[in-house]
């Protein structure tokens, strides 16, 4: 038995006073015992078992349907260490305030002790966490999203270390809801929510917020990135990592179905949300996907946009906040099939009256990665895969072209640090508002973001062979607000351009913001996009970009003295190039 673990569990028992304590072993038998209990308590509802074997529906509280950024805190002893973009509370204040809420919060409930591994079992790059929760929904999800149970205890051993995370569902009162991180002691506390990103503590809380803090100290990177594998016609494999904000298509890109497969271009998936990257002996960045499952957005997911996601989630998966037909078929907007005549919406209203969306815009599936038809054989490689390209992107109706390449590592870091995207329903609050979301890490960086930029700069110095850096924008619109790039599978075309750039084969046009494809360097055969539209997609408006630099300057001022000088220099250089 691990002494630190025993001590911490005892402490949590004293604090929360559960009626029972259950140590999860992650076995099939355990799940088979939990399932009837979840069904009986209404935590899960059976979906059509013929069409969706092993799949269940879960409804969260209507006030608890997305991450809560305003209730998420980084609790470092000094406020400066949390930085200007994070909410901060002192560790003492946070523990006093929320400790009061945890007091007796599991009375009448069972405490589940959930040991888990982030990363492939046995990998030197993986890390162990233990979540304590009073929610069976959390257990069922963690079982899919991580390597959970005895396997983690075995890896932990008697004196191994782990990241503890305490979760209690509480009263589901938004005024008594807090997601707290104590990076200095690698501890997570989550109270008063039952929704994914707030309560599956291995995901954003550990693998991004706590891990990013560890990574800076230890010289690696924890990033909000998908990892994809690209096979080219010669059979050669290239791996790329891409950072987009939540609900901007990371899962779709990671599972891209290539329309050019008959020419030999094929995409496989390593991960769809999080990458842990280290410098290998060869000076390259090597990445693992710490997760074992996908927690993907459903609305807009169809056989056309992401057939692989649908196939992955066809069995052994949990559907959260979707609509359902009388015979147990899940349904959501953009599924690509007509809604059945009678539908129960995500709130449980039957029949759905069609006034509001039937599925919540942030409804999700939790599915095992190993079920993905395009999962790469390398996805659990204990050493990870070498990354040749880093791609930044977001939703941007105007300004940024379809794809461009940075001039250098530092210029690439500048592009990442100034990324902007329209907000989505993945977080509570207004959607569609343009905000700066550096490296898609704004909600997930566990320390001062100015220092995070500096860490990026330093990693580029330490890695003798760092990846090339690109920026993409699938979401450019015309004057009428219509998307002008088809996206989805066709995104293979800019990806091929990136591959050819890495291999020194594709032409590019040098512009003030970086290198943009020449129209003839993009593989466009078989695609119905006019030359005019293509020109528009690749165009750079110098006046708009000048206005952008003013906005970037303001953004940079947020970070004060913590902004690395390399980034101010990149801004000066960009202004000069714009004239
Ligand atoms: O809700 S999660 O944080 O798990 C998903 C996301 O917003 O990226
Ligand atoms: Mn995410």
XYZ file of C-alpha atoms and ligand atoms in Angstrom:
588
model
C 0.000 0.000 0.000
C 1.151 3.494 -0.890
C 1.455 5.471 2.363
C 0.802 8.882 0.815
C -2.342 7.562 -0.841
C -3.634 5.947 2.351
C -3.005 9.138 4.317
C -4.807 11.300 1.758
C -7.810 8.971 1.456
C -8.126 8.929 5.267
C -7.981 12.710 5.319
C -10.734 12.954 2.678
C -12.883 10.460 4.595
C -12.585 12.587 7.737
C -13.484 15.703 5.770
C -16.376 14.458 3.624
C -17.733 11.656 5.886
C -19.009 9.179 3.276
C -21.179 6.220 4.307
C -19.064 3.815 2.234
C -15.695 3.813 0.502
C -15.135 1.876 -2.707
C -11.702 1.435 -4.277
C -12.162 1.118 -8.042
C -10.223 -1.750 -9.611
C -11.375 -0.963 -13.151
C -12.490 -4.552 -13.845
C -15.409 -5.638 -16.007
C -17.042 -7.279 -12.975
C -16.913 -3.995 -11.098
C -18.582 -2.141 -13.955
C -21.234 -4.816 -14.294
C -22.125 -4.238 -10.655
C -22.174 -0.460 -10.973
C -24.296 -0.397 -14.109
C -27.620 -1.582 -12.566
C -27.124 0.917 -9.762
C -26.595 3.770 -12.236
C -29.673 2.730 -14.213
C -31.783 2.347 -11.102
C -30.736 5.753 -9.771
C -31.375 7.392 -13.131
C -27.734 8.431 -13.549
C -27.762 6.562 -16.851
C -30.610 5.668 -19.202
C -30.229 2.783 -21.591
C -29.969 3.689 -25.262
C -31.105 1.254 -27.963
C -28.901 -1.740 -27.156
C -29.273 -3.289 -30.599
C -27.988 -0.199 -32.411
C -25.844 1.181 -29.601
C -24.636 -1.762 -27.498
C -23.225 -0.708 -24.138
C -24.264 2.931 -24.690
C -26.108 5.081 -22.176
C -27.529 8.563 -21.881
C -26.728 10.913 -19.024
C -28.363 14.274 -18.344
C -26.508 16.859 -16.284
C -28.269 19.540 -14.267
C -29.448 22.302 -16.673
C -27.212 24.828 -14.884
C -24.209 22.527 -15.231
C -23.533 21.881 -18.917
C -20.041 23.263 -19.630
C -16.763 24.270 -18.055
C -17.032 27.230 -15.695
C -14.060 29.484 -16.370
C -15.194 32.145 -13.886
C -15.273 29.544 -11.097
C -11.916 27.969 -11.987
C -8.994 29.126 -9.833
C -5.224 28.749 -9.752
C -4.238 28.847 -6.083
C -0.546 29.726 -5.890
C 0.942 31.363 -2.817
C 1.781 34.474 -4.836
C -0.856 36.037 -7.078
C 1.767 36.912 -9.729
C 2.448 33.216 -10.208
C -1.122 32.642 -11.412
C -0.653 35.576 -13.784
C -3.051 38.083 -15.300
C -5.257 35.613 -17.195
C -6.190 33.243 -14.357
C -8.577 33.659 -11.437
C -6.574 33.479 -8.228
C -7.218 32.680 -4.584
C -4.559 32.097 -1.957
C -4.267 28.414 -1.038
C -5.272 29.191 2.559
C -8.376 31.167 1.554
C -9.388 28.582 -1.040
C -9.048 25.714 1.405
C -10.940 27.546 4.123
C -13.763 28.540 1.811
C -14.267 25.319 -0.120
C -13.101 23.050 2.717
C -16.213 24.252 4.520
C -18.323 22.972 1.595
C -16.578 19.590 1.508
C -17.277 19.101 5.226
C -19.691 16.179 5.420
C -20.521 16.521 1.701
C -20.459 12.726 1.157
C -22.772 11.881 4.072
C -25.266 9.302 2.853
C -23.122 8.697 -0.234
C -20.361 6.366 -1.366
C -16.851 7.655 -1.884
C -15.133 6.195 -4.942
C -11.342 6.113 -4.972
C -10.340 6.167 -8.634
C -6.643 5.530 -9.375
C -5.691 6.258 -12.982
C -2.761 6.634 -15.353
C -2.431 9.513 -17.794
C -0.376 8.084 -20.661
C 0.253 4.508 -21.790
C 0.715 2.053 -18.899
C 4.392 1.541 -18.202
C 5.493 4.521 -20.277
C 8.249 6.599 -18.672
C 6.248 9.631 -19.857
C 3.002 8.729 -18.123
C 1.851 10.040 -14.741
C -0.508 8.796 -12.088
C -3.510 10.529 -10.591
C -6.060 9.473 -8.027
C -9.515 11.040 -8.048
C -11.848 10.763 -5.106
C -15.452 11.369 -6.146
C -18.961 10.702 -4.924
C -20.260 10.420 -8.500
C -20.742 7.151 -10.358
C -20.934 9.154 -13.596
C -17.365 10.257 -12.898
C -16.290 6.645 -12.323
C -17.949 5.519 -15.564
C -16.290 8.322 -17.546
C -12.854 7.997 -15.975
C -12.981 4.315 -16.874
C -13.200 5.344 -20.535
C -10.987 8.442 -20.496
C -8.027 6.992 -18.551
C -6.316 3.698 -17.725
C -8.190 3.287 -14.488
C -8.057 0.920 -11.498
C -5.609 -1.764 -10.373
C -3.347 -1.079 -13.356
C -2.674 2.400 -11.895
C -2.114 1.110 -8.344
C 0.367 -1.415 -9.739
C 2.281 1.344 -11.505
C 2.107 3.566 -8.421
C 3.665 0.997 -6.106
C 4.490 1.614 -2.469
C 6.353 4.846 -2.863
C 5.337 6.230 -6.237
C 3.866 9.737 -6.480
C 0.473 10.791 -7.798
C -1.710 13.860 -8.294
C -4.637 13.806 -5.863
C -7.976 15.266 -6.961
C -11.003 15.525 -4.682
C -14.460 15.926 -6.220
C -17.855 16.170 -4.600
C -21.069 16.797 -6.500
C -22.425 18.958 -3.705
C -25.730 20.699 -4.270
C -25.134 21.651 -7.931
C -25.598 25.250 -6.905
C -23.565 27.600 -9.158
C -22.950 29.781 -6.095
C -21.317 26.821 -4.390
C -19.256 25.576 -7.333
C -15.465 25.811 -7.470
C -12.745 24.183 -9.545
C -9.509 24.756 -7.624
C -5.916 23.960 -8.540
C -2.999 24.030 -6.124
C -0.090 23.587 -8.544
C 2.594 24.054 -5.879
C 1.405 20.875 -4.169
C -0.104 19.230 -7.301
C -3.588 19.080 -5.817
C -7.061 19.523 -7.369
C -10.361 20.276 -5.615
C -13.655 20.339 -7.498
C -16.945 21.057 -5.768
C -20.540 21.486 -6.876
C -20.481 20.335 -10.516
C -21.188 17.103 -12.363
C -20.124 18.179 -15.849
C -17.173 16.664 -17.781
C -14.365 19.178 -17.817
C -15.148 20.284 -14.258
C -15.152 16.802 -12.735
C -13.135 14.364 -14.877
C -10.072 15.611 -13.063
C -7.552 13.693 -15.166
C -8.425 15.774 -18.205
C -8.123 19.578 -18.103
C -7.366 19.891 -14.372
C -4.462 17.441 -14.235
C -3.281 16.928 -17.826
C -3.283 20.637 -18.657
C -3.396 22.942 -15.611
C -1.326 20.942 -13.114
C 0.783 19.310 -15.854
C 1.659 22.638 -17.523
C 3.016 23.853 -14.178
C 5.039 20.623 -13.741
C 6.192 20.764 -17.347
C 7.742 24.200 -16.992
C 9.652 23.107 -13.913
C 10.779 19.843 -15.488
C 11.446 21.070 -19.049
C 8.606 19.560 -21.068
C 5.232 20.784 -22.395
C 1.576 19.991 -21.634
C -0.558 21.352 -24.460
C -4.201 21.534 -25.598
C -3.383 19.721 -28.840
C -4.609 16.877 -30.996
C -1.969 14.595 -32.486
C -2.468 13.238 -35.992
C -0.510 10.845 -38.147
C -0.256 11.538 -41.864
C 0.719 8.794 -44.298
C 1.961 10.021 -47.682
C 1.999 8.131 -51.007
C 5.483 6.742 -50.283
C 4.140 5.219 -47.066
C 6.168 7.587 -44.918
C 4.521 8.687 -41.657
C 4.616 12.248 -40.327
C 3.088 13.387 -37.046
C 1.585 16.810 -36.416
C 0.077 18.410 -33.314
C -2.604 21.098 -33.483
C -3.914 23.518 -30.864
C -7.458 24.845 -31.375
C -9.805 26.083 -28.647
C -12.558 23.777 -27.355
C -15.264 22.944 -29.900
C -13.257 24.234 -32.890
C -12.808 20.873 -34.602
C -9.809 19.161 -32.984
C -11.628 15.822 -32.926
C -12.667 16.229 -36.569
C -9.131 17.051 -37.703
C -7.624 14.215 -35.667
C -10.015 11.778 -37.395
C -10.010 13.375 -40.838
C -11.246 11.064 -43.575
C -9.024 11.831 -46.528
C -10.734 12.384 -49.870
C -7.275 11.739 -51.359
C -6.861 8.270 -49.922
C -6.685 6.715 -53.386
C -3.657 8.933 -54.020
C -2.030 7.599 -50.875
C -2.772 10.341 -48.337
C -4.312 8.970 -45.168
C -4.795 10.382 -41.665
C -4.773 8.374 -38.440
C -5.409 9.497 -34.884
C -3.063 9.524 -31.899
C -5.119 11.890 -29.725
C -7.838 14.531 -30.054
C -7.360 16.947 -27.164
C -4.147 16.835 -25.139
C -0.465 16.303 -25.934
C 2.465 15.924 -23.565
C 5.672 16.760 -25.396
C 9.298 16.112 -24.487
C 12.603 16.690 -26.218
C 14.035 13.397 -27.495
C 17.699 12.493 -27.830
C 17.398 13.489 -31.482
C 16.478 17.065 -30.494
C 12.911 16.658 -31.769
C 9.712 17.056 -29.785
C 8.107 13.683 -28.994
C 4.447 13.559 -28.022
C 2.135 11.191 -26.189
C -1.627 11.390 -25.820
C -2.183 11.059 -22.067
C -5.855 10.089 -22.511
C -7.473 6.748 -23.311
C -10.760 8.075 -24.650
C -12.467 10.964 -26.402
C -14.864 13.461 -24.826
C -16.109 14.916 -28.080
C -18.766 17.434 -29.102
C -21.809 15.859 -30.807
C -23.741 18.666 -32.532
C -22.466 18.917 -36.085
C -20.994 15.403 -35.991
C -22.379 13.359 -38.885
C -21.304 10.580 -41.241
C -20.196 13.364 -43.541
C -18.215 15.488 -41.070
C -16.707 12.792 -38.854
C -17.791 9.229 -39.536
C -14.940 7.880 -37.402
C -16.235 9.628 -34.293
C -19.689 8.111 -34.857
C -18.230 4.639 -35.349
C -16.059 5.047 -32.239
C -19.087 6.009 -30.149
C -21.378 3.296 -31.540
C -20.690 1.023 -28.549
C -19.509 1.192 -24.920
C -19.995 4.962 -24.834
C -21.759 7.556 -22.727
C -23.880 10.233 -24.382
C -24.317 13.351 -22.278
C -27.141 15.869 -22.862
C -28.345 14.635 -26.250
C -31.964 14.134 -27.302
C -33.390 10.638 -27.544
C -36.179 8.920 -29.492
C -38.770 6.652 -27.899
C -36.803 3.600 -29.020
C -33.590 4.841 -27.473
C -31.817 6.335 -30.469
C -29.710 9.388 -29.602
C -30.185 12.494 -31.737
C -28.508 15.878 -32.011
C -28.510 18.857 -34.356
C -26.276 18.357 -37.390
C -26.365 14.573 -37.059
C -27.292 14.416 -40.711
C -30.571 12.540 -40.174
C -34.081 13.886 -39.720
C -35.307 13.932 -36.126
C -37.808 11.157 -35.367
C -41.453 12.340 -35.043
C -41.320 12.194 -31.271
C -38.181 13.191 -29.468
C -37.293 13.780 -25.821
C -34.949 16.752 -25.608
C -31.809 16.957 -23.461
C -33.834 18.430 -20.622
C -36.215 15.465 -20.654
C -39.146 17.301 -22.311
C -41.291 14.945 -24.370
C -42.248 15.683 -27.004
C -39.567 18.189 -27.983
C -41.402 21.196 -29.425
C -38.635 22.274 -31.808
C -38.260 25.758 -30.376
C -34.831 25.309 -28.850
C -32.118 22.804 -29.842
C -33.081 19.252 -28.863
C -29.530 18.411 -27.856
C -27.455 20.831 -25.803
C -24.934 22.623 -28.097
C -22.161 21.256 -25.824
C -23.571 17.718 -25.677
C -20.790 15.145 -25.717
C -19.852 11.520 -26.220
C -17.337 9.677 -24.072
C -15.842 6.829 -26.106
C -12.815 4.519 -25.844
C -10.011 5.590 -28.190
C -9.195 1.970 -29.021
C -12.593 1.710 -30.775
C -11.660 4.453 -33.237
C -11.486 2.956 -36.749
C -8.584 5.258 -37.637
C -6.598 4.995 -34.422
C -2.884 4.735 -35.194
C -1.033 1.554 -34.200
C 1.410 3.963 -32.536
C -1.193 5.599 -30.261
C 0.025 3.805 -27.157
C 3.726 3.827 -28.060
C 5.374 4.374 -24.665
C 7.915 6.764 -26.205
C 5.318 8.695 -28.204
C 5.764 9.974 -31.756
C 8.104 12.666 -33.147
C 6.267 15.868 -34.076
C 7.198 17.573 -37.371
C 4.630 20.376 -37.304
C 2.702 22.373 -34.744
C -0.508 23.938 -36.038
C -2.349 26.783 -34.338
C -5.851 27.821 -35.292
C -9.263 28.952 -34.226
C -12.554 30.331 -35.450
C -11.921 33.575 -37.213
C -14.464 34.969 -39.666
C -11.975 37.466 -41.083
C -8.313 38.368 -41.275
C -6.314 35.134 -41.096
C -5.707 33.150 -44.269
C -6.454 29.447 -44.727
C -2.872 28.502 -43.838
C 0.497 30.152 -43.336
C 3.886 29.192 -41.971
C 5.951 31.029 -39.400
C 9.406 32.319 -40.291
C 11.065 30.763 -37.246
C 10.326 29.082 -33.913
C 10.066 32.425 -32.107
C 7.793 33.824 -34.805
C 5.696 30.666 -34.413
C 5.470 31.246 -30.675
C 4.335 34.802 -31.465
C 1.617 33.421 -33.739
C 0.471 31.041 -30.993
C 0.609 33.733 -28.323
C -1.584 36.079 -30.376
C -4.113 33.483 -31.570
C -7.719 34.597 -31.379
C -10.942 32.681 -31.732
C -14.667 33.186 -31.421
C -15.939 31.629 -28.176
C -18.011 28.406 -28.269
C -20.529 26.615 -26.072
C -17.755 24.497 -24.485
C -17.581 27.100 -21.732
C -20.411 28.907 -19.945
C -20.901 32.421 -21.290
C -21.630 34.111 -24.583
C -20.641 32.264 -27.777
C -19.222 33.932 -30.860
C -17.203 36.645 -29.113
C -13.680 37.093 -30.464
C -11.070 36.657 -27.749
C -7.336 36.050 -27.621
C -6.741 32.450 -26.644
C -2.970 31.914 -26.720
C -2.078 28.366 -27.846
C -5.759 27.522 -27.013
C -4.485 27.411 -23.417
C -6.176 30.500 -21.975
C -8.564 28.407 -19.812
C -5.972 25.709 -19.130
C -2.603 27.272 -18.291
C -1.789 26.474 -14.660
C 0.516 29.435 -14.100
C 1.473 32.897 -15.320
C 0.913 32.950 -19.067
C 3.770 35.408 -19.659
C 6.088 32.816 -18.146
C 4.378 30.161 -20.231
C 5.352 32.094 -23.393
C 8.904 32.260 -22.072
C 8.870 28.496 -21.556
C 7.864 28.047 -25.193
C 10.736 30.293 -26.316
C 13.202 28.301 -24.194
C 11.956 24.944 -25.496
C 12.785 26.146 -29.014
C 16.346 26.821 -27.909
C 16.703 23.502 -26.090
C 15.271 21.411 -28.928
C 17.897 21.294 -31.665
C 15.325 20.132 -34.219
C 11.988 21.706 -33.286
C 8.841 21.310 -35.407
C 7.817 23.841 -38.045
C 4.942 26.067 -36.901
C 1.834 26.866 -38.954
C -1.469 28.686 -38.465
C -4.749 27.627 -40.069
C -8.238 29.088 -40.289
C -11.014 26.839 -41.604
C -13.677 29.392 -40.638
C -13.154 32.347 -42.954
C -16.424 33.890 -44.152
C -17.473 36.026 -47.086
C -19.404 39.313 -46.859
C -22.646 37.413 -46.349
C -21.323 35.404 -43.429
C -20.966 32.222 -45.481
C -17.991 29.923 -44.850
C -15.814 29.950 -47.949
C -13.690 26.880 -47.177
C -15.441 23.472 -47.220
C -13.376 22.212 -44.254
C -13.581 18.691 -42.754
C -11.969 16.109 -45.095
C -10.789 18.836 -47.467
C -8.516 20.133 -44.711
C -6.153 17.415 -45.960
C -5.111 19.906 -48.668
C -3.488 22.516 -46.404
C -2.090 19.584 -44.391
C -0.384 18.234 -47.507
C 1.018 21.718 -48.169
C 2.466 21.723 -44.655
C 3.989 18.291 -45.231
C 5.540 19.477 -48.484
C 6.878 22.604 -46.770
C 8.522 20.482 -44.075
C 10.129 18.417 -46.810
C 11.208 21.536 -48.712
C 8.934 20.725 -51.656
C 6.077 23.259 -51.650
C 6.266 26.786 -52.935
C 5.186 29.670 -50.771
C 4.696 33.398 -51.032
C 6.482 35.425 -48.395
C 4.140 37.978 -46.869
C 4.453 40.292 -43.864
C 2.714 37.732 -41.626
C 4.556 34.614 -42.800
C 4.644 32.254 -45.776
C 1.326 31.629 -47.522
C 0.804 28.991 -50.241
C 0.983 30.122 -53.830
C -2.350 29.078 -55.373
C -0.632 26.394 -57.486
C 1.236 24.908 -54.511
C -2.013 23.706 -52.917
C -3.275 20.315 -54.072
C -6.757 21.429 -55.237
C -7.651 18.780 -57.858
C -11.154 17.445 -57.470
C -12.216 20.271 -55.214
C -14.917 22.687 -56.254
C -13.394 25.950 -55.050
C -13.053 28.749 -57.584
C -9.757 30.550 -58.180
C -11.387 33.695 -56.865
C -12.370 32.057 -53.603
C -8.939 30.517 -53.271
C -7.372 33.920 -53.727
C -9.674 35.293 -51.053
C -8.740 32.422 -48.727
C -5.055 33.169 -49.152
C -5.300 36.956 -49.147
C -3.763 39.257 -46.581
C -5.206 42.693 -46.019
C -2.385 44.941 -44.827
C -4.705 47.575 -43.337
C -6.608 44.960 -41.329
C -3.328 43.482 -40.148
C -2.122 46.903 -39.028
C -5.240 47.189 -36.888
C -4.503 43.683 -35.629
C -1.047 44.730 -34.443
C -2.645 47.500 -32.355
C -4.883 44.909 -30.769
C -1.911 42.566 -30.224
C -0.045 45.386 -28.518
C -2.909 45.780 -26.040
C -3.040 42.020 -25.525
C 0.702 41.983 -24.801
C 0.385 44.808 -22.269
C -1.676 42.436 -20.110
C 1.475 40.467 -19.354
C 3.611 43.434 -18.247
C 7.218 42.524 -17.464
C 6.489 38.821 -17.815
C 6.164 39.121 -21.583
C 9.381 37.708 -23.072
C 11.360 40.312 -25.024
C 11.458 37.886 -27.964
C 7.706 38.408 -28.428
C 7.869 42.215 -28.270
C 10.620 41.990 -30.862
C 8.426 39.821 -33.080
C 5.665 42.431 -32.845
C 8.069 45.223 -33.823
C 9.317 43.136 -36.730
C 5.756 42.412 -37.896
C 4.877 46.116 -37.794
C 7.971 46.896 -39.835
C 7.076 44.293 -42.438
C 3.552 45.720 -42.682
C 5.101 49.133 -43.364
O -15.390 20.053 -20.968
S -14.026 19.740 -21.386
O -13.114 20.714 -20.799
O -13.640 18.410 -20.956
C -13.928 19.804 -23.074
C -13.414 21.099 -23.566
O -13.987 22.140 -23.270
O -12.411 21.094 -24.304
Mn -10.331 20.470 -25.159
